[in-house]
Amino acid sequence: MEMGMTAADAAFRNDVRAFFDEKLTDDMREASNLTSGVFAEMEIGRRWHKVLYQQGWIAPSWPAEHGGADWTPMQRYIYDSEAGAAGAPRLFSMGLRMVGPVVMKFGDDEQKEFYLPRIRSGEDVWCQGYSEPGSGSDLASLQTRAIVDGDDYVVNGTKIWTTGAQYASRMFCLVRTSTEGKPQEGISFILIDMDTPGITIEPILTLAGDHEVNQVFLDDVRVPIKNRVGPENDGWTVAKYLLEFERGGAAYATTLAAGLEKLRAIAEAERTGGGRLIDDNAFAAKLAAVEVRQRAVQATEHRIMSDIAQRGPPGPASSIMKVLGSETNQWISELAVEATQYYAAPYQPEARVPGNNVEPIGPAATVPVMPKYLNFRAATIYAGSSEVQRNIMAKLVLGL
Ligand SMILES: Cc1cc2nc3c(=O)[nH]c(=O)nc-3n(C[C@H](O)[C@H](O)[C@H](O)COP(=O)(O)OP(=O)(O)OC[C@H]3O[C@@H](n4cnc5c(N)ncnc54)[C@H](O)[C@@H]3O)c2cc1C
């Protein structure tokens, strides 16, 4: 199935492939392969950001008036698919994919002029201050308080699971500006400079030993009122708009296919009962089952893409893709641990540093297997848990 690709789309795909062939260096590909987290190692990510910026491809979905590539949904899908297949570094995208579109829609002219070019160039790195201890799926219950004092808000509270806060120069943040009415009605959306006094970042290490997420403490942090996006107490509208971008638009199928290829290579190399693991009937059946799922994901993605081309934004279909994509990723990572057997066990973070010359314990391909397995547990929690996505599907797709 070629998802109704036009000749122009096919030519675009060839351009994208040629670009990746030329610009993706070996160390970038190696870093993508070794990373177990959501995003590429920071230094590699910065270099790749620069390459895309110079090419004019850093902001695929942004309109040309804001310096974006202005691609169609199909072009964006092709690009994301090819990036997954080529193993391009995954960039910190909270600026480009989340707060950028929000500033374009709800920001004033001054905010647009100041923030958008800095997001594109990579001068600002953003983190997302939504979740709090006790407020995740039930986000509207958030407690971080912002009280007006002169021209500023004075912010007190804490945010948790803040990805990349240790690198971020700015955080977009939901704060409570009123305790009246429904919880959703007293929330505002503000932009915080991470250098402001009163901000403390505490790392949270994952089971795999990676530092991706943090808890951020805000103690009497002064934020100019002009850094609010949208009206006071109407931040919920802004927050929901942003979540559409967080959950939508992902191309999972080619990333899953790349994961499967690595799994197959491991199963060809591993031995069991004197033969190759890939020839073991029980394992081969599991591999076939996950391959079937990968193809189902691909067919679903293509169907959704052709719907988008005809009818516009995907709506609740993005929940279907989020659940299918993240759960299939977890499944592949589980089979990889099973295939790798005892070589999955050694804890060897130094062997996952790009450019290292550490002699790994076991075959090199097995080094990232366990960390990926462990970190993929989070994929069905962040950006809306699987249970919450299923609630959305039940309500909006099935009408229950
Ligand atoms: C790796 C990682 C990175 C993250 N990065 C960020 C970030 O950068 N910025 C940020 O703001 N947040 C971030 N988060 C937080 C993430 O958005 C929350 O963890 C998520 O929304 C779930 O909230 P919670 O952890 O409070 O769990 P809870 O909401 O307490 O959920 C606990 C369990 O109950 C289930 N549940 C909850 N409500 C319902 C319901 N109504 N029906 C059925 N089941 C339900 C959930 O599915 C889950 O299994 C990140 C999380 C992770 C794991």
Coordinates of C-alpha atoms and ligand atoms in Angstrom, one line a residue:
M1 CA 0.0 0.0 0.0
E2 CA 1.5 3.3 -1.1
M3 CA -1.1 5.4 0.9
G4 CA -2.0 7.3 -2.2
M5 CA 1.4 8.9 -2.6
T6 CA 1.5 11.3 -5.5
A7 CA 4.5 11.6 -7.8
A8 CA 5.4 14.8 -5.9
D9 CA 5.3 13.0 -2.6
A10 CA 7.5 10.2 -4.0
A11 CA 10.0 12.8 -5.3
F12 CA 9.9 14.5 -1.8
R13 CA 10.6 11.1 -0.2
N14 CA 13.7 10.6 -2.4
D15 CA 15.0 14.1 -1.5
V16 CA 14.5 13.3 2.2
R17 CA 16.4 9.9 1.8
A18 CA 19.2 11.6 -0.1
F19 CA 19.5 14.3 2.6
F20 CA 19.7 11.7 5.4
D21 CA 22.3 9.7 3.4
E22 CA 24.4 12.8 3.0
K23 CA 24.0 14.5 6.4
L24 CA 23.5 11.8 9.0
T25 CA 27.0 11.1 10.2
D26 CA 28.1 7.7 11.6
D27 CA 28.4 9.1 15.2
M28 CA 24.8 10.5 14.9
R29 CA 23.5 7.1 13.8
E30 CA 25.5 5.4 16.6
A31 CA 24.2 7.8 19.2
S32 CA 20.6 7.1 18.0
N33 CA 21.2 3.4 18.2
L34 CA 22.7 3.5 21.7
T35 CA 20.2 5.9 23.3
S36 CA 17.6 4.3 25.5
G37 CA 15.7 7.4 26.2
V38 CA 13.2 9.4 24.2
F39 CA 15.6 12.0 22.9
A40 CA 19.1 11.9 21.5
E41 CA 22.1 12.8 23.6
M42 CA 22.1 16.6 24.0
E43 CA 25.3 17.4 22.1
I44 CA 24.4 15.1 19.1
G45 CA 20.9 16.6 19.2
R46 CA 22.3 20.2 19.0
R47 CA 24.4 19.3 15.9
W48 CA 21.5 17.6 14.2
H49 CA 19.2 20.6 15.0
K50 CA 21.8 22.9 13.3
V51 CA 21.9 20.8 10.2
L52 CA 18.1 20.8 9.9
Y53 CA 18.0 24.5 10.6
Q54 CA 20.5 25.3 7.9
Q55 CA 18.5 23.1 5.5
G56 CA 15.2 25.0 6.4
W57 CA 13.7 21.8 7.7
I58 CA 13.8 22.4 11.4
A59 CA 10.1 23.3 11.7
P60 CA 8.2 21.1 9.3
S61 CA 4.7 22.0 10.4
W62 CA 5.2 25.7 11.0
P63 CA 3.8 28.1 8.3
A64 CA 6.3 29.9 6.1
E65 CA 5.5 33.3 7.7
H66 CA 7.2 32.0 10.9
G67 CA 10.1 30.5 9.1
G68 CA 8.6 27.0 8.9
A69 CA 8.9 24.5 6.1
D70 CA 5.1 24.6 5.6
W71 CA 4.9 20.9 4.6
T72 CA 1.7 19.1 4.1
P73 CA 0.6 16.4 6.6
M74 CA 1.8 13.8 4.1
Q75 CA 5.2 15.4 3.7
R76 CA 5.6 15.5 7.5
Y77 CA 4.6 11.9 7.7
I78 CA 7.1 10.9 5.0
Y79 CA 9.8 12.9 6.8
D80 CA 9.1 11.3 10.2
S81 CA 8.9 7.9 8.7
E82 CA 12.2 8.3 6.9
A83 CA 13.8 9.7 10.0
G84 CA 12.7 6.7 12.0
A85 CA 14.0 4.3 9.3
A86 CA 17.4 6.2 9.0
G87 CA 17.9 6.3 12.7
A88 CA 18.1 10.2 12.8
P89 CA 18.6 11.6 16.3
R90 CA 15.3 12.5 18.0
L91 CA 15.4 16.2 18.9
F92 CA 14.2 17.8 22.1
S93 CA 10.9 19.0 20.5
M94 CA 9.0 20.8 23.2
G95 CA 9.8 24.1 21.6
L96 CA 9.2 23.1 18.0
R97 CA 6.3 20.8 18.4
M98 CA 4.5 22.2 21.5
V99 CA 5.1 25.7 22.7
G100 CA 5.9 27.1 19.2
P101 CA 2.4 26.3 17.8
V102 CA 0.8 27.6 21.0
V103 CA 2.7 30.9 20.7
M104 CA 1.6 31.2 17.1
K105 CA -2.1 30.7 18.0
F106 CA -2.4 32.4 21.3
G107 CA 0.7 34.6 21.7
D108 CA 0.8 38.4 21.1
D109 CA 3.0 39.9 18.5
E110 CA 5.8 40.6 20.9
Q111 CA 5.8 37.0 22.1
K112 CA 5.8 35.7 18.5
E113 CA 8.7 38.0 17.5
F114 CA 10.8 37.1 20.5
Y115 CA 10.2 33.3 21.0
L116 CA 9.6 31.8 17.6
P117 CA 13.0 32.6 16.0
R118 CA 14.8 31.4 19.1
I119 CA 13.0 28.1 19.0
R120 CA 13.9 27.5 15.4
S121 CA 17.5 28.4 15.8
G122 CA 17.8 26.2 18.9
E123 CA 18.9 29.2 21.0
D124 CA 16.2 28.3 23.5
V125 CA 15.6 24.7 24.7
W126 CA 12.2 24.3 26.3
C127 CA 10.7 21.9 28.9
Q128 CA 7.1 21.2 29.8
G129 CA 5.9 22.1 33.3
Y130 CA 2.5 20.4 33.4
S131 CA 2.6 17.4 35.8
E132 CA 2.9 17.7 39.5
P133 CA 3.1 15.1 42.3
G134 CA -0.6 14.1 42.5
S135 CA -1.6 15.8 39.2
G136 CA -0.8 13.8 36.1
S137 CA -3.8 12.3 34.3
D138 CA -6.0 14.6 36.4
L139 CA -4.0 17.6 35.4
A140 CA -6.7 20.1 36.3
S141 CA -6.1 19.4 40.0
L142 CA -2.6 21.1 39.7
Q143 CA -1.6 23.2 42.8
T144 CA 1.4 25.4 41.7
R145 CA 0.2 28.8 42.6
A146 CA 0.9 32.2 40.8
I147 CA -0.2 35.3 42.7
V148 CA 0.0 38.8 41.1
D149 CA 2.5 41.2 42.7
G150 CA 3.0 44.4 40.7
D151 CA 4.0 43.5 37.1
D152 CA 4.9 39.9 38.1
Y153 CA 3.4 36.6 39.1
V154 CA 5.0 35.1 42.2
V155 CA 5.1 31.4 41.6
N156 CA 5.3 28.7 44.3
G157 CA 5.0 24.9 43.8
T158 CA 6.6 22.0 42.2
K159 CA 6.6 20.3 38.8
I160 CA 7.6 16.7 38.3
W161 CA 8.8 14.3 35.5
T162 CA 10.0 17.4 33.7
T163 CA 11.9 16.0 30.7
G164 CA 15.1 17.8 29.9
A165 CA 14.8 20.5 32.6
Q166 CA 18.5 20.3 33.2
Y167 CA 19.1 21.5 29.6
A168 CA 16.2 23.9 29.2
S169 CA 16.6 27.6 29.1
R170 CA 12.8 28.1 29.4
M171 CA 9.7 26.2 30.7
F172 CA 6.1 26.5 29.6
C173 CA 4.2 26.1 32.8
L174 CA 0.6 25.6 34.0
V175 CA -0.1 27.5 37.2
R176 CA -3.2 28.2 39.3
T177 CA -4.2 31.8 39.2
S178 CA -7.6 31.3 40.8
T179 CA -9.2 28.8 43.2
E180 CA -12.7 29.9 42.3
G181 CA -15.1 27.8 40.1
K182 CA -14.2 24.5 38.4
P183 CA -10.5 23.5 38.7
Q184 CA -10.0 24.0 34.9
E185 CA -11.2 27.6 35.2
G186 CA -8.4 28.9 37.4
I187 CA -5.3 27.9 35.4
S188 CA -3.0 30.1 33.4
F189 CA -0.2 29.3 30.9
I190 CA 3.0 31.1 31.5
L191 CA 6.6 31.1 30.1
I192 CA 9.4 30.9 32.7
D193 CA 13.1 31.7 32.1
M194 CA 14.9 28.9 33.8
D195 CA 17.6 31.3 35.1
T196 CA 15.1 33.1 37.3
P197 CA 16.1 32.9 41.0
G198 CA 14.0 30.4 43.1
I199 CA 14.2 27.5 40.6
T200 CA 15.8 24.3 41.8
I201 CA 16.1 21.2 39.6
E202 CA 16.5 17.8 41.2
P203 CA 17.3 14.9 38.8
I204 CA 15.2 11.7 38.8
L205 CA 17.2 8.7 37.5
T206 CA 15.4 6.1 35.5
L207 CA 15.8 2.3 36.2
A208 CA 18.2 2.2 33.3
G209 CA 20.4 4.8 35.0
D210 CA 19.6 7.6 32.6
H211 CA 18.9 11.2 33.6
E212 CA 16.0 12.4 31.4
V213 CA 13.4 13.6 33.9
N214 CA 13.5 15.9 36.9
Q215 CA 11.5 17.5 39.7
V216 CA 11.5 21.3 39.5
F217 CA 10.9 23.4 42.6
L218 CA 9.6 26.9 42.2
D219 CA 10.0 29.1 45.3
D220 CA 8.9 32.7 45.0
V221 CA 9.8 32.7 41.3
R222 CA 9.0 36.1 39.8
V223 CA 7.6 35.8 36.3
P224 CA 6.5 39.0 34.4
I225 CA 2.8 39.0 33.7
K226 CA 3.6 39.7 30.1
N227 CA 5.0 36.2 29.9
R228 CA 1.5 34.8 30.1
V229 CA 0.1 33.3 26.9
G230 CA -3.6 33.7 26.4
P231 CA -6.0 35.3 29.0
E232 CA -5.6 34.8 32.7
N233 CA -7.5 31.8 34.0
D234 CA -8.0 30.4 30.5
G235 CA -4.8 28.4 30.4
W236 CA -6.8 25.2 30.1
T237 CA -7.8 26.0 26.6
V238 CA -4.1 26.7 25.7
A239 CA -3.0 23.5 27.5
K240 CA -5.4 21.3 25.6
Y241 CA -4.4 22.8 22.3
L242 CA -0.8 22.0 23.1
L243 CA -1.7 18.4 24.0
E244 CA -3.0 17.8 20.5
F245 CA 0.5 18.4 19.2
E246 CA 2.1 16.2 22.0
R247 CA 0.0 13.2 21.1
G248 CA -0.6 13.6 17.4
G249 CA 1.5 13.3 14.3
A250 CA 3.8 10.5 15.3
A251 CA 5.0 8.0 12.7
Y252 CA 5.6 4.8 14.5
A253 CA 5.6 2.1 11.8
T254 CA 9.1 2.7 10.5
T255 CA 10.6 3.0 14.0
L256 CA 9.0 -0.3 14.9
A257 CA 10.3 -1.8 11.7
A258 CA 13.8 -0.7 12.6
G259 CA 13.4 -2.2 16.0
L260 CA 12.2 -5.4 14.5
E261 CA 15.2 -5.5 12.2
K262 CA 17.6 -5.3 15.2
L263 CA 15.6 -8.0 17.0
R264 CA 15.8 -10.3 14.0
A265 CA 19.6 -9.7 13.8
I266 CA 19.9 -10.6 17.5
A267 CA 17.8 -13.8 17.0
E268 CA 19.9 -14.8 14.1
A269 CA 23.1 -14.5 16.1
E270 CA 21.9 -16.1 19.3
R271 CA 22.0 -19.8 19.8
T272 CA 19.6 -22.1 21.6
G273 CA 19.6 -25.9 22.0
G274 CA 22.4 -26.0 19.4
G275 CA 20.6 -24.0 16.7
R276 CA 19.9 -20.4 15.9
L277 CA 17.2 -18.7 18.0
I278 CA 15.4 -17.5 14.9
D279 CA 14.8 -21.1 13.9
D280 CA 13.3 -22.0 17.2
N281 CA 9.6 -22.5 16.5
A282 CA 8.4 -20.9 19.8
F283 CA 10.5 -17.8 19.3
A284 CA 9.7 -17.6 15.6
A285 CA 6.0 -17.6 16.4
K286 CA 6.4 -14.7 18.8
L287 CA 8.5 -12.8 16.2
A288 CA 5.8 -13.4 13.5
A289 CA 3.1 -12.1 15.9
V290 CA 4.9 -8.8 16.5
E291 CA 5.6 -8.5 12.8
V292 CA 1.9 -8.8 12.1
R293 CA 1.3 -6.1 14.6
Q294 CA 3.9 -3.8 13.0
R295 CA 2.2 -4.2 9.7
A296 CA -1.2 -3.5 11.2
V297 CA 0.3 -0.3 12.7
Q298 CA 1.6 0.7 9.3
A299 CA -1.7 0.0 7.6
T300 CA -3.5 2.1 10.3
E301 CA -1.1 4.9 9.9
H302 CA -1.6 5.0 6.1
R303 CA -5.4 4.9 6.6
I304 CA -5.2 7.8 9.0
M305 CA -2.9 9.7 6.7
S306 CA -5.3 9.4 3.8
D307 CA -8.2 10.5 6.1
I308 CA -6.1 13.6 7.2
A309 CA -5.5 14.4 3.6
Q310 CA -9.2 14.4 2.9
R311 CA -10.8 15.6 6.2
G312 CA -8.1 17.4 8.2
P313 CA -6.8 16.8 11.8
P314 CA -6.8 13.3 13.1
G315 CA -8.7 14.0 16.3
P316 CA -9.1 10.8 18.5
A317 CA -7.2 8.8 15.9
S318 CA -4.0 10.1 17.5
S319 CA -5.0 8.2 20.6
I320 CA -5.2 5.0 18.6
M321 CA -1.7 5.5 17.2
K322 CA -0.3 6.4 20.6
V323 CA -1.6 3.2 22.2
L324 CA -0.7 0.9 19.3
G325 CA 2.7 2.5 18.7
S326 CA 3.9 2.6 22.3
E327 CA 2.6 -0.9 23.2
T328 CA 4.1 -2.5 20.1
N329 CA 7.4 -0.8 21.0
Q330 CA 7.3 -2.3 24.4
W331 CA 6.5 -5.7 23.0
I332 CA 9.5 -5.6 20.7
S333 CA 11.7 -4.5 23.6
E334 CA 10.4 -7.4 25.7
L335 CA 11.3 -9.9 22.9
A336 CA 14.7 -8.4 22.6
V337 CA 15.4 -9.1 26.3
E338 CA 14.2 -12.6 25.9
A339 CA 16.4 -13.1 22.8
T340 CA 19.4 -11.6 24.4
Q341 CA 19.1 -13.9 27.5
Y342 CA 21.8 -13.4 30.2
Y343 CA 23.6 -10.7 28.1
A344 CA 20.7 -8.4 28.9
A345 CA 21.7 -8.4 32.5
P346 CA 25.0 -6.5 32.8
Y347 CA 24.7 -2.9 33.8
Q348 CA 27.2 -1.1 31.5
P349 CA 26.2 2.5 31.0
E350 CA 29.7 3.5 29.8
A351 CA 29.3 1.2 26.8
R352 CA 26.3 3.3 25.8
V353 CA 28.2 6.6 25.5
P354 CA 28.6 7.5 21.8
G355 CA 32.2 7.1 20.7
N356 CA 33.3 5.0 23.7
N357 CA 36.0 2.3 23.3
V358 CA 34.7 0.1 26.1
E359 CA 34.8 -3.7 25.4
P360 CA 31.1 -4.6 26.0
I361 CA 30.1 -7.7 28.0
G362 CA 28.4 -9.8 25.3
P363 CA 27.7 -8.9 21.6
A364 CA 27.7 -5.1 20.9
A365 CA 24.1 -5.3 19.6
T366 CA 22.9 -6.4 23.0
V367 CA 24.2 -3.4 25.0
P368 CA 21.1 -1.1 24.6
V369 CA 18.6 -3.9 24.9
M370 CA 17.8 -3.8 28.7
P371 CA 18.0 0.0 29.0
K372 CA 15.5 0.3 26.1
Y373 CA 13.2 -2.3 27.7
L374 CA 13.3 -0.4 31.0
N375 CA 12.8 3.0 29.5
F376 CA 10.0 1.9 27.2
R377 CA 7.9 1.1 30.3
A378 CA 7.3 4.9 30.4
A379 CA 6.0 5.1 26.9
T380 CA 2.5 4.0 28.0
I381 CA 2.5 6.6 30.7
Y382 CA 3.9 9.9 29.2
A383 CA 1.9 12.0 26.8
G384 CA -1.3 10.5 28.2
S385 CA -1.3 6.9 29.7
S386 CA -2.8 4.0 27.7
E387 CA -5.7 3.8 30.1
V388 CA -6.5 7.5 29.5
Q389 CA -6.2 7.1 25.7
R390 CA -8.6 4.1 25.9
N391 CA -11.1 6.3 27.8
I392 CA -10.8 8.9 24.9
M393 CA -11.4 6.2 22.3
A394 CA -14.3 4.7 24.2
K395 CA -15.9 8.2 24.4
L396 CA -15.0 9.8 21.1
V397 CA -14.6 6.9 18.7
L398 CA -17.0 4.3 20.1
G399 CA -19.5 6.8 21.6
L400 CA -19.7 4.8 24.9
Ligands
LIG1 C1 9.4 9.4 31.1 C2 8.4 10.4 31.4 C3 8.5 11.7 31.0 C4 7.6 12.7 31.3 N1 7.8 14.0 30.9 C5 7.0 15.0 31.3 C6 7.3 16.4 31.0 O1 8.2 16.7 30.3 N2 6.4 17.3 31.5 C7 5.3 17.0 32.2 O2 4.5 17.9 32.5 N3 5.0 15.7 32.5 C8 5.8 14.7 32.1 N4 5.5 13.4 32.4 C9 4.4 13.1 33.2 C10 3.3 12.4 32.5 O3 2.5 13.2 31.7 C11 2.4 11.7 33.7 O4 3.2 10.7 34.3 C12 1.2 11.1 33.1 O5 0.3 12.1 32.7 C13 0.5 10.2 34.2 O6 0.3 10.9 35.4 P1 0.8 10.3 36.8 O7 2.2 9.9 36.7 O8 0.4 11.3 37.8 O9 -0.1 9.0 37.0 P2 -1.6 9.0 37.4 O10 -2.4 10.0 36.7 O11 -1.7 9.0 38.9 O12 -2.0 7.5 36.9 C14 -1.7 6.3 37.7 C15 -2.4 5.2 37.0 O13 -3.8 5.4 37.0 C16 -4.4 5.3 35.6 N5 -5.4 6.3 35.5 C17 -5.4 7.6 35.9 N6 -6.6 8.2 35.6 C18 -7.4 7.3 35.0 C19 -8.7 7.2 34.5 N7 -9.4 8.3 34.5 N8 -9.2 6.1 34.0 C20 -8.4 4.9 34.0 N9 -7.2 4.9 34.5 C21 -6.6 6.0 35.0 C22 -3.2 5.7 34.8 O14 -3.3 5.2 33.4 C23 -2.0 5.1 35.5 O15 -1.9 3.7 35.1 C24 6.5 12.4 32.0 C25 6.3 11.1 32.5 C26 7.2 10.1 32.2 C27 7.0 8.7 32.7

